[in-house]
Short mmCIF file of C-alpha atoms in Angstrom, two decimals:
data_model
loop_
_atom_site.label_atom_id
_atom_site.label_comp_id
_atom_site.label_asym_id
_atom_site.label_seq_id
_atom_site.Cartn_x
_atom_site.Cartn_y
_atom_site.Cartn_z
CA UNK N 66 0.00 0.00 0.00
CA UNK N 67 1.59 3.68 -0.95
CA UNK N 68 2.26 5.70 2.06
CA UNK N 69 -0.29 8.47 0.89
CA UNK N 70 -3.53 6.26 1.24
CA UNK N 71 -2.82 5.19 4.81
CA UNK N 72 -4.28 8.30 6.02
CA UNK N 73 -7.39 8.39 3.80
CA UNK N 74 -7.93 4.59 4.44
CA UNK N 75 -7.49 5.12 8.66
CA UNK N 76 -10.46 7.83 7.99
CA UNK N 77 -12.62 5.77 5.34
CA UNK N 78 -12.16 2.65 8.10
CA UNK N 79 -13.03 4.39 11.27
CA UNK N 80 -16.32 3.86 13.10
CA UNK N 81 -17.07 1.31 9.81
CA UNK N 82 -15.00 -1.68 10.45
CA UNK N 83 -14.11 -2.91 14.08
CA UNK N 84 -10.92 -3.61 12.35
CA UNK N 85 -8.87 -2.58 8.99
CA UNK N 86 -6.14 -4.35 7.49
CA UNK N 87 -3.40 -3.17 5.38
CA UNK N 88 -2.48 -5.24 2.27
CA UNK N 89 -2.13 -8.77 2.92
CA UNK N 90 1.14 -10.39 1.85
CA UNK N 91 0.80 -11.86 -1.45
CA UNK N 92 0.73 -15.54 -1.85
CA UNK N 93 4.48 -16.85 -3.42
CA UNK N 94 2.62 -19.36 -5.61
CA UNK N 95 3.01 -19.64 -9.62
CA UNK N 96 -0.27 -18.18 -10.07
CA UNK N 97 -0.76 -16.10 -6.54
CA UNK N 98 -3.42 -18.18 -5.18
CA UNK N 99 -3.74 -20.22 -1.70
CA UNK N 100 -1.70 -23.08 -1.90
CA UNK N 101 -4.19 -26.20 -3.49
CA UNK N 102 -4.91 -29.01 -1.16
CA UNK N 103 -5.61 -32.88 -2.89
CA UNK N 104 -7.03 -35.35 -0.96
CA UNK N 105 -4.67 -38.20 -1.23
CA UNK N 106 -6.74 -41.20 -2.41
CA UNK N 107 -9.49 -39.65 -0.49
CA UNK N 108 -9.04 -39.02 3.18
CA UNK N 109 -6.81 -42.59 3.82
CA UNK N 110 -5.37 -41.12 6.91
CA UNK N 111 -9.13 -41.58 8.22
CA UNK N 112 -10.90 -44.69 5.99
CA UNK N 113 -9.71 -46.92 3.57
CA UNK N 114 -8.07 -45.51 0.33
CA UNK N 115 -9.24 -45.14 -2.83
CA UNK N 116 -13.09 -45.62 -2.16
CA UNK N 117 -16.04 -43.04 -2.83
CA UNK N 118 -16.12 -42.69 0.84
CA UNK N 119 -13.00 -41.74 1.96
CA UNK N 120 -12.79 -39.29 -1.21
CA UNK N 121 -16.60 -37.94 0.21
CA UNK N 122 -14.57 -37.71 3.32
CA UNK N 123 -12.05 -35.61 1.96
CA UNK N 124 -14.28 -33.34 0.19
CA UNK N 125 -16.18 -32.97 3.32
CA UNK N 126 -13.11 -31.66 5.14
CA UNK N 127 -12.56 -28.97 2.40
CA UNK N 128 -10.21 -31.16 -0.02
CA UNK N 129 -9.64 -28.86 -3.42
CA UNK N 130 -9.38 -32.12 -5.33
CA UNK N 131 -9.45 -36.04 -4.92
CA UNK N 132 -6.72 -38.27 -6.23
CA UNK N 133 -7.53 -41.68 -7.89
CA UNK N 134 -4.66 -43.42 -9.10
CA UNK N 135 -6.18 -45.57 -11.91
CA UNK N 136 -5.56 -48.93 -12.83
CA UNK N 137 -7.32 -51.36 -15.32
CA UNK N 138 -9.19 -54.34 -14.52
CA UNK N 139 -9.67 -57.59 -17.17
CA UNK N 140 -12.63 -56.00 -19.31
CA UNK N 141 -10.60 -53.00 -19.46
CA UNK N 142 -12.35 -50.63 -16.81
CA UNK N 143 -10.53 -48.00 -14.90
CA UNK N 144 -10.71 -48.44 -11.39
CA UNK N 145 -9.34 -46.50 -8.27
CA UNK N 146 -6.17 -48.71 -6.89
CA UNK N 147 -2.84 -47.78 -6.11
CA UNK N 148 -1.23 -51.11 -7.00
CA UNK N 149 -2.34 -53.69 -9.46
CA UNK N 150 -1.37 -56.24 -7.10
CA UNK N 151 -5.52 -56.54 -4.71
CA UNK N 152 -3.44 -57.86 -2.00
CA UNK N 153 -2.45 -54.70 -0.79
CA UNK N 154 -5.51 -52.85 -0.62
CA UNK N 155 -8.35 -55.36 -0.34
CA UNK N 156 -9.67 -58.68 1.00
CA UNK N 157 -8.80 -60.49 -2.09
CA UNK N 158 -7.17 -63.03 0.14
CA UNK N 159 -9.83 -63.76 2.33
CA UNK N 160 -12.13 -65.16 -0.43
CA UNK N 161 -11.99 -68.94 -1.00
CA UNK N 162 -13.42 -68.52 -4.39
CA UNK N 163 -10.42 -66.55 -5.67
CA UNK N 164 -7.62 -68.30 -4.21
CA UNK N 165 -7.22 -70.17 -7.47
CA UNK N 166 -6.07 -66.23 -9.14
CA UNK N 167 -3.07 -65.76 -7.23
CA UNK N 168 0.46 -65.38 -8.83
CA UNK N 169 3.93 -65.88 -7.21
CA UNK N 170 7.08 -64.03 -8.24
CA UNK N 171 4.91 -61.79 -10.62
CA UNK N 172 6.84 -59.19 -12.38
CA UNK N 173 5.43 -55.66 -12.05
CA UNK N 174 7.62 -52.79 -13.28
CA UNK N 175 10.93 -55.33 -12.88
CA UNK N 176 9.82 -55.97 -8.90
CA UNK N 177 8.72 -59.37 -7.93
CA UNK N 178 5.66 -59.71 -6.34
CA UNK N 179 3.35 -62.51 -4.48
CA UNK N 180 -0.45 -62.28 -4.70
CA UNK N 181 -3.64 -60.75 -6.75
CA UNK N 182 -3.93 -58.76 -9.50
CA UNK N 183 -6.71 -56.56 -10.39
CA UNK N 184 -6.14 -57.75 -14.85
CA UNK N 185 -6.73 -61.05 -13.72
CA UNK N 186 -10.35 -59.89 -12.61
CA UNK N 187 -13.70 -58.30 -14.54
CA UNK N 188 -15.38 -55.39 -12.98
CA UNK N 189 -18.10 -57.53 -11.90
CA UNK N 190 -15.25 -59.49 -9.43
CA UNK N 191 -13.31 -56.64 -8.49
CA UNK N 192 -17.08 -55.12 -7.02
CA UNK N 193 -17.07 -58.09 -3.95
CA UNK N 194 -13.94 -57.34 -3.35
CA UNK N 195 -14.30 -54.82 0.14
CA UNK N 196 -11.07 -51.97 0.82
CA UNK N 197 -9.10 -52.40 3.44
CA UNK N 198 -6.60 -49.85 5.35
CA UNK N 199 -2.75 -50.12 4.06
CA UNK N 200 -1.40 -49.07 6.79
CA UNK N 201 -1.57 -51.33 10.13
CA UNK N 202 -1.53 -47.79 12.58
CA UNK N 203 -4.50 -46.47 10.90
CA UNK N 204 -8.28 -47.33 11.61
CA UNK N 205 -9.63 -50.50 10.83
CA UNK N 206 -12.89 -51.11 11.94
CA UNK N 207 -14.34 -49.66 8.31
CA UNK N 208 -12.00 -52.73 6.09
CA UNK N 209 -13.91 -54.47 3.58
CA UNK N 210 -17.35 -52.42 4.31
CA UNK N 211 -16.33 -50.18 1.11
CA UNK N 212 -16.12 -51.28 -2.30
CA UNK N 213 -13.59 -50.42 -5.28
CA UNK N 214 -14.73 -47.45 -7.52
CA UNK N 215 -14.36 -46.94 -10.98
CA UNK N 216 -12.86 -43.87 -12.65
CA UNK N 217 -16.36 -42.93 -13.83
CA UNK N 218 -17.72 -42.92 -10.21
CA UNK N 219 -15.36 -40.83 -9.06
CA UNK N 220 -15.82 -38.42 -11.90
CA UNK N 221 -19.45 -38.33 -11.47
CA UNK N 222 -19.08 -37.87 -7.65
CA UNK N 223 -16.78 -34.69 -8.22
CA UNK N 224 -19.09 -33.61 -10.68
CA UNK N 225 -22.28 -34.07 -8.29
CA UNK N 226 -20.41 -32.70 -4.90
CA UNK N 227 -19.25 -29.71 -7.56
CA UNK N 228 -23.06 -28.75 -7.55
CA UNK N 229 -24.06 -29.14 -4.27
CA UNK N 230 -21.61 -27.29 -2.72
CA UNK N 231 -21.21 -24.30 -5.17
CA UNK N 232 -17.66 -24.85 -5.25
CA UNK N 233 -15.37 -26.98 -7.54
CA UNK N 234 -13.59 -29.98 -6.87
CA UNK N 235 -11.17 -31.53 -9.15
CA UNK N 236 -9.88 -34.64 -9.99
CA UNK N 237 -6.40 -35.60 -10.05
CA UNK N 238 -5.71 -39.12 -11.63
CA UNK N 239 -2.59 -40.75 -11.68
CA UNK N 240 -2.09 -43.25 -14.95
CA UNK N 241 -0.24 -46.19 -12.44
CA UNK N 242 1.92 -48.54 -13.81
CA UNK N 243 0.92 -47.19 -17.32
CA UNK N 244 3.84 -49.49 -19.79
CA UNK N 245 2.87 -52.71 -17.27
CA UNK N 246 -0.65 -52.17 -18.75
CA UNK N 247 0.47 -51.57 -21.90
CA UNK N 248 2.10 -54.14 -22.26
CA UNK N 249 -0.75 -56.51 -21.39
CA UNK N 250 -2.88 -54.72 -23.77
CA UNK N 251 -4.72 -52.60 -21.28
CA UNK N 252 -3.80 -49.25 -21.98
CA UNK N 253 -4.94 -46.56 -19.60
CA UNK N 254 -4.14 -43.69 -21.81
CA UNK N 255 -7.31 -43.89 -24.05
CA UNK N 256 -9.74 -44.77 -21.82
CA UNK N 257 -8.52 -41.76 -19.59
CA UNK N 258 -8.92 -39.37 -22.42
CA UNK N 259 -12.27 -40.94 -23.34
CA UNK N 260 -13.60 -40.66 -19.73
CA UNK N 261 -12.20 -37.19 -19.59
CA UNK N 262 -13.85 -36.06 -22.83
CA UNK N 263 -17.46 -37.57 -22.32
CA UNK N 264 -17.38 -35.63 -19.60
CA UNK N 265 -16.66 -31.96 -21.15
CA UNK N 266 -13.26 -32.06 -19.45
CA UNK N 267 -10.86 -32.03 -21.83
CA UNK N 268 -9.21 -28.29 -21.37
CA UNK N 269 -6.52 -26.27 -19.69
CA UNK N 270 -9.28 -24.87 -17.41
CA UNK N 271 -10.93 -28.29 -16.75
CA UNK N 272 -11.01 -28.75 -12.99
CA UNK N 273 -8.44 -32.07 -13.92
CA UNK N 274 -4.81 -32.54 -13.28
CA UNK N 275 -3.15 -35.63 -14.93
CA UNK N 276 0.18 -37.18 -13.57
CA UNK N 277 2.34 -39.91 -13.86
CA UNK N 278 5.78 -41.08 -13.03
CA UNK N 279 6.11 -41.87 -16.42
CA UNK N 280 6.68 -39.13 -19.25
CA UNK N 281 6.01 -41.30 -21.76
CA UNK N 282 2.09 -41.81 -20.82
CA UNK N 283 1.80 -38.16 -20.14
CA UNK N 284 3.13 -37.50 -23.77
CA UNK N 285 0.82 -39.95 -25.26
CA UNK N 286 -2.17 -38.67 -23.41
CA UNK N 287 -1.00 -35.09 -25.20
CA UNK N 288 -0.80 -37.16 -28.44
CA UNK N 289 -4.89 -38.18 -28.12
CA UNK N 290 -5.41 -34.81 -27.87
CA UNK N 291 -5.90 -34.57 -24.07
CA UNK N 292 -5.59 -30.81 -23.24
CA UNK N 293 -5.77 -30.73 -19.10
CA UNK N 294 -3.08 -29.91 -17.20
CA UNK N 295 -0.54 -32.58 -16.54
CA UNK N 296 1.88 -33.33 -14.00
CA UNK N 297 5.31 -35.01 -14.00
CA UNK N 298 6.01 -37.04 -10.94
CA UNK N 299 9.40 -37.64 -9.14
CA UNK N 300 10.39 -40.13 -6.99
CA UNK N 301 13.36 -41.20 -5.00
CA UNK N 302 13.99 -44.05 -3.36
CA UNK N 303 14.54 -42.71 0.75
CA UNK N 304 16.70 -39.98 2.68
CA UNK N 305 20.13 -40.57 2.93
CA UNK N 306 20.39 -38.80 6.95
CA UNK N 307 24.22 -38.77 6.67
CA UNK N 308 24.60 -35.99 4.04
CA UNK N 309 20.70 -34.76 3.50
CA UNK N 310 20.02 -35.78 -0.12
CA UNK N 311 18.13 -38.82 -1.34
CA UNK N 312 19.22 -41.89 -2.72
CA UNK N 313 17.97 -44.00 -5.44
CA UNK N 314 17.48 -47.50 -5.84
CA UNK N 315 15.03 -49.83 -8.43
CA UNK N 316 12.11 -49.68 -8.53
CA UNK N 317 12.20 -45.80 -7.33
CA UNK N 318 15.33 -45.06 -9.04
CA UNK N 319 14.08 -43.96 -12.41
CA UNK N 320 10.26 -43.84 -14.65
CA UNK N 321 10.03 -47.57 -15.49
CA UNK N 322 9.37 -46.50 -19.15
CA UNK N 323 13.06 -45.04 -18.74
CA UNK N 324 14.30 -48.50 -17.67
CA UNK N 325 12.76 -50.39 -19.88
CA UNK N 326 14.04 -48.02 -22.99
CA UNK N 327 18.03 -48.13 -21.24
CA UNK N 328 17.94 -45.02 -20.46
CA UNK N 329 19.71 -44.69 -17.26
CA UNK N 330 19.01 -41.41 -15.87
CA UNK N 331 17.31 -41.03 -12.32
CA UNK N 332 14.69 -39.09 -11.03
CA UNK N 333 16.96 -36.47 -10.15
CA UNK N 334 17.65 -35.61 -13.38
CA UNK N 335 14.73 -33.84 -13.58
CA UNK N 336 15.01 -31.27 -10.92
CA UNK N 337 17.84 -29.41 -12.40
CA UNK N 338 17.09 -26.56 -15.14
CA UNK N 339 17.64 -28.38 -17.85
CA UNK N 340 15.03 -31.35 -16.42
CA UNK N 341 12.89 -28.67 -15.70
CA UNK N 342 12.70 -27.29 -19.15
CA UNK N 343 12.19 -30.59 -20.90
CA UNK N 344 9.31 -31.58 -18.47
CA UNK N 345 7.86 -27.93 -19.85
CA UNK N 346 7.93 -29.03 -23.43
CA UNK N 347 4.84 -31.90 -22.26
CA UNK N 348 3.54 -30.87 -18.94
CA UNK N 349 2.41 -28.02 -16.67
CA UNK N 350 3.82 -28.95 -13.24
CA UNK N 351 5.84 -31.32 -11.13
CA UNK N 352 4.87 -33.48 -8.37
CA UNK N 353 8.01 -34.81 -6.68
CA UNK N 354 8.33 -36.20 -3.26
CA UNK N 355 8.70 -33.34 -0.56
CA UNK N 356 12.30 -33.96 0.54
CA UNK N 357 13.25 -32.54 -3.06
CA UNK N 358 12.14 -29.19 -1.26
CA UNK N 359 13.36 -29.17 2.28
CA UNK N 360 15.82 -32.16 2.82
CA UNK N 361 16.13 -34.27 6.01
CA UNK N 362 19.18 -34.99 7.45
CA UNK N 363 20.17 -36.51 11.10
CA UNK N 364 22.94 -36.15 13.33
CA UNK N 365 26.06 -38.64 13.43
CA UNK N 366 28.19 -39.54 16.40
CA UNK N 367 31.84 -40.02 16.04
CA UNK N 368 31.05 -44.13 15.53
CA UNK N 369 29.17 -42.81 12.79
CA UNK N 370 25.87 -43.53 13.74
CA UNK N 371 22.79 -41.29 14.05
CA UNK N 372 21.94 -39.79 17.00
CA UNK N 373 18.33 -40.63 18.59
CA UNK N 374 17.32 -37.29 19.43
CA UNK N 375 13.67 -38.24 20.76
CA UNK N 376 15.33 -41.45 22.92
CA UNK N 377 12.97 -43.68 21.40
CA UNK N 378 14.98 -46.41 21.21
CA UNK N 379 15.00 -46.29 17.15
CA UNK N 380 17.18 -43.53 15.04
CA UNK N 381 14.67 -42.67 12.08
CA UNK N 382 12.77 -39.76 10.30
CA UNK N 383 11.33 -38.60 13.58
CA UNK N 384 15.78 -37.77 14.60
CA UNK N 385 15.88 -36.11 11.27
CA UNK N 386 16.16 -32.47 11.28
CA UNK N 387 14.61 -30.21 8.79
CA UNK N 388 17.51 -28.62 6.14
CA UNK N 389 17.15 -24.81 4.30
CA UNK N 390 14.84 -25.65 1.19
CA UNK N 391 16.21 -25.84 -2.27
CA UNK N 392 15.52 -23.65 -4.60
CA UNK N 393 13.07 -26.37 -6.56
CA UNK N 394 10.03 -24.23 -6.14
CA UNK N 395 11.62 -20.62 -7.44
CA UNK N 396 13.39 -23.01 -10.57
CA UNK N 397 10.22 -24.73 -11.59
CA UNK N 398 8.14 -21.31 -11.18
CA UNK N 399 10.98 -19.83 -13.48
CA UNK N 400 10.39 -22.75 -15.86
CA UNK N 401 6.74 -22.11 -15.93
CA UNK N 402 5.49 -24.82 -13.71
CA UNK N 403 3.84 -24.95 -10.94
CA UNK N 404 4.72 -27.40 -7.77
CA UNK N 405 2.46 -30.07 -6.32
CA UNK N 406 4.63 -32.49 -3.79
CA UNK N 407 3.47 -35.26 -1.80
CA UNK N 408 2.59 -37.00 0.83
CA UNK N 409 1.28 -35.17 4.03
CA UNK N 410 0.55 -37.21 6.84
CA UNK N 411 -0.09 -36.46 10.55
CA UNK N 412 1.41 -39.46 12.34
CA UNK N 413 4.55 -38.66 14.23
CA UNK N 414 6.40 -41.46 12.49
CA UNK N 415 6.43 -39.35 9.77
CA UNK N 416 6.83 -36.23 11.14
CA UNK N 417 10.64 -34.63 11.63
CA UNK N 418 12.50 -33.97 14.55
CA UNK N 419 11.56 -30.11 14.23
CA UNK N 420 8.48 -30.33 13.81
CA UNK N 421 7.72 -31.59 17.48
CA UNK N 422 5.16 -33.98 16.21
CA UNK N 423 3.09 -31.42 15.01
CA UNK N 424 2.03 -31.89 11.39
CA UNK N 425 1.28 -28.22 10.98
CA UNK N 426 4.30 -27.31 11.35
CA UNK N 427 5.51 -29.11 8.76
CA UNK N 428 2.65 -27.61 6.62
CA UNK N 429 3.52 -23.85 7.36
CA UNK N 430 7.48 -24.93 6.24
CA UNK N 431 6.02 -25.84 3.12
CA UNK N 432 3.25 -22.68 2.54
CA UNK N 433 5.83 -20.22 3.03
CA UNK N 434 7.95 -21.08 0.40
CA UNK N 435 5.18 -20.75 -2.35
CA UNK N 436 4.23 -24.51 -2.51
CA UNK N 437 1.85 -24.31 -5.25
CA UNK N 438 -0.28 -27.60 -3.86
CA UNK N 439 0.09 -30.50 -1.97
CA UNK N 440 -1.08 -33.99 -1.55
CA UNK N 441 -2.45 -34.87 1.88
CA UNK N 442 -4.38 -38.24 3.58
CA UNK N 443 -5.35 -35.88 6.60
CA UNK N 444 -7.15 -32.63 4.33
CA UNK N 445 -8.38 -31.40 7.32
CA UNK N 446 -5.35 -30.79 9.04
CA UNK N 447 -3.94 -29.67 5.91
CA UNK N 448 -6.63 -26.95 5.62
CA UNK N 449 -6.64 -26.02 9.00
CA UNK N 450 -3.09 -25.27 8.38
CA UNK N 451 -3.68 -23.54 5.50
CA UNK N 452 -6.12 -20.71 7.07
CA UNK N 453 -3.16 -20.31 9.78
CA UNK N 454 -0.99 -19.15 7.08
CA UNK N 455 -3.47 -16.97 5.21
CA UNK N 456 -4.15 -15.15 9.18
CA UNK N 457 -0.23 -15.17 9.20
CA UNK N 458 -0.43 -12.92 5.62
CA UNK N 459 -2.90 -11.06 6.60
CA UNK N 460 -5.62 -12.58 4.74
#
C-alpha cells in the first residue's frame, strides 16, 4: 500500500470496520493463489483408500481435489487402486473362491511380487472385493465395508459434490503402472482421455490434473489430444540422513518406461534446469516427493551412527532435522510450472525432529515457500493449516 492512502484509508475505516487491514502479503505461488490441497486417495489417513467414501470424506473436510490413481481391470475398466497387485488394498485373500487367481514371483515394473492382481479380474469381481486400510496404525474397523470405484464414479461424484456445494472440486488421476498395462494390452491412456472427454473435461481450465511417473504416458495422453493440465512425478527411493540428499534405488530409481528403454538417468535428473525445461515441453507442473524441497538430514556420532534425538529407542525420520529448502520451487516457477509435492501425513512417524510432532508445522514450512499444492491423507489438518498461514499474511 503507498504511504499516501494510509491516512485516507485510517479515515474511510473508522467507526465502519471494528478492524482494517493493510495489504495482505501476497501468496508466493506460480499463479498467486492459496496453496491447493488434494485429498490423497481420499481421506486414507481416516478410511480406507481409494473408495467413494473416503474421497466424500475428503471433500467434506474442504479437499480442493481427490486423487484416484487408476488402474485397469480384465474387461478394461478404470478403477481407483494404487497397486495392481488386490493384495495390498483389499480382502482379495480372504475369499476362498479366488484363491485359485493368485500369482507368485509376478513381475510388475521389474519388482517381484506374491499375490492378486486386479487384470486377472472383470469389474463384476473386483465389485465383492471390500477396501481395506494399508497401513496397520490407521483405523480398521471400516476394512472391507467399502467397495472399489471406478474412474467414472469418481468423476461423477466430483461432478455431483461440484453442484451441491457451489464450489469446484477436481480430480487428479494418476495413470499407475501405465507401460505394465500396456504391455498386457490394457492401456490406460485412451480410456482416460475418453472418460475425460465424455465428460466436457478435456481443457486447460478443466477442474483435472493428470500425472504420472512416467513421461512417456503423459506424452501420449497429449498425443490423443488430451488438453488438461498434466503433472510429472518424481520419486526417489529414501533420505540418505548422513549428508541430506536422497538416494535411489530400483524400482524408485528412475520412470520404469526409462528403464525399460536403457535409459539410465534417475529421477533427479529432472530437478535441475535443464530437467525442468524438458518436463515444460509436455507438462504443466511437477509433483516430486517433498524432501526434493526441504531435505532431512540426522545427526552422526563419532562411531558414525545417528543420533536418537527423541530417545525412542530407534534412530529414524522422527531424529531427522529439517535442512534450508532448495531452490526447486523458485526453478520450476521460473520454468513455468507450478509445484504439487506429496505426501502429508499427521502421524509422528512421519513427522521430523523439528516439527515436534506437530504436522502443521511441517505444513507452514512448506506454505511459506510458495508450494503451489500439496497432496495430503489428513485434508483437514492440511486446511486447517492452511487458514493459519493466510491469518499469518494477513488474509
Amino acid at each position: 500500500m503507498t504511504p499516501f492512502l494510509r491516512p485516507l484509508l485510517a479515515v474511510l475505516c473508522a467507526g465502519v470496520l471494528a478492524a482494517c487491514n493493510d495489504d495482505p502479503d501476497p501468496y508466493q505461488t506460480l499463479d498467486g493463489n492459496q496453496t491447493m490441497v488434494v485429498g490423497h486417495r481420499g481421506a486414507s489417513g481416516t478410511l480406507p483408500e481409494h473408495t467413494l467414501e473416503a474421497y466424500q470424506r475428503a471433500i467434506d473436510q474442504g479437499a480442493d481435489a481427490i486423487e484416484p490413481d487408476l488402474i485397469a481391470t480384465k474387461d478394461g475398466v478404470l478403477i481407483a487402486r494404487h497397486d495392481p497387485n488386490l493384495a495390498y488394498s483389499t480382502n482379495v485373500a480372504s475369499i476362498a473362491k479366488f484363491a485359485d487367481r493368485k500369482r507368485t514371483d509376478y513381475l510388475v515394473d521389474g519388482e517381484k511380487q506374491t499375490g492378486w492382481f486386479a487384470h486377472d479380474f472383470t469389474l463384476a469381481e473386483i465389485r465383492e472385493l471390500g477396501a481395506i486400510a494399508t497401513d496397520a496404525d490407521r483405523p480398521q474397523q471400516y476394512n472391507g465395508q467399502y467397495k472399489v470405484p471406478t474412474f467414472q464414479e469418481i468423476v461423477d461424484l466430483a461432478k455431483t459434490q461440484s453442484t451441491k456445494l457451489g464450489r469446484g472440486i477436481a480430480i487428479y488421476p494418476e495413470t499407475k503402472n501405465p507401460t505394465f498395462h500396456r504391455d498386457l494390452g490394457l492401456a490406460l491412456e485412451p480410456k482416460l482421455a475418453a472418460t475425460l472427454n465424455a465428460a466436457g473435461w478435456n481443457s486447460k481450465t478443466a477442474p483435472v490434473f493428470v500425472q504420472s511417473f512416467e513421461p512417456s504416458s503423459l506424452k501420449q495422453m497429449r498425443t490423443l489430444g488430451l488438453n488438461v493440465r498434466m503433472v510429472q512425478l518424481i520419486d526417489a527411493d529414501w533420505y540418505d540422513y548422513k549428508t541430506g540428499k536422497l538416494s535411489y534405488a530400483a524400482p524408485w530409481d528412475r520412470p520404469y518406461d526409462w528403464t525399460k528403454a536403457g535409459d539410465t538417468r534417475l529421477y533427479s535428473v529432472m530437478v535441475t534446469p535443464a530437467g525442468l525445461a524438458e518436463i515444460k515441453t509436455y507438462a504443466d507442473g511437477i509433483g516430486p516427493w517433498k524432501p526434493y524441497i526441504i531435505p532431512m538430514k540426522g545427526e552422526y556420532d563419532a562411531a558414525g551412527n545417528m543420533k536418537d534425538l527423541n530417545g525412542d529407542g530407534v534412530a529414524d525420520l522422527r531424529d531427522a532435522s529439517s535442512q534450508p529448502a532448495t531452490t526447486l520451487i523458485a526453478d520450476a516457477h521460473k520454468a513455468g510450472l507450478f509445484v504439487h509435492a506429496y505426501t502429508f501425513r499427521n502421524e509422528g512417524k512421519r513427522l521430523a525432529f523439528d516439527h515436534k510432532g506437530d504436522p502443521k508445522a511441517e505444513y507452514l514450512q512448506y506454505y511459506r515457500l510458495g508450494l503451489d499444492g500439496l497432496f495430503s491423507d489428513f485434508p483437514d489438518t492440511a486446511i486447517a493449516a492452511r487458514a493459519a498461514y493466510a491469518k499469518e499474511l494477513g488474509h
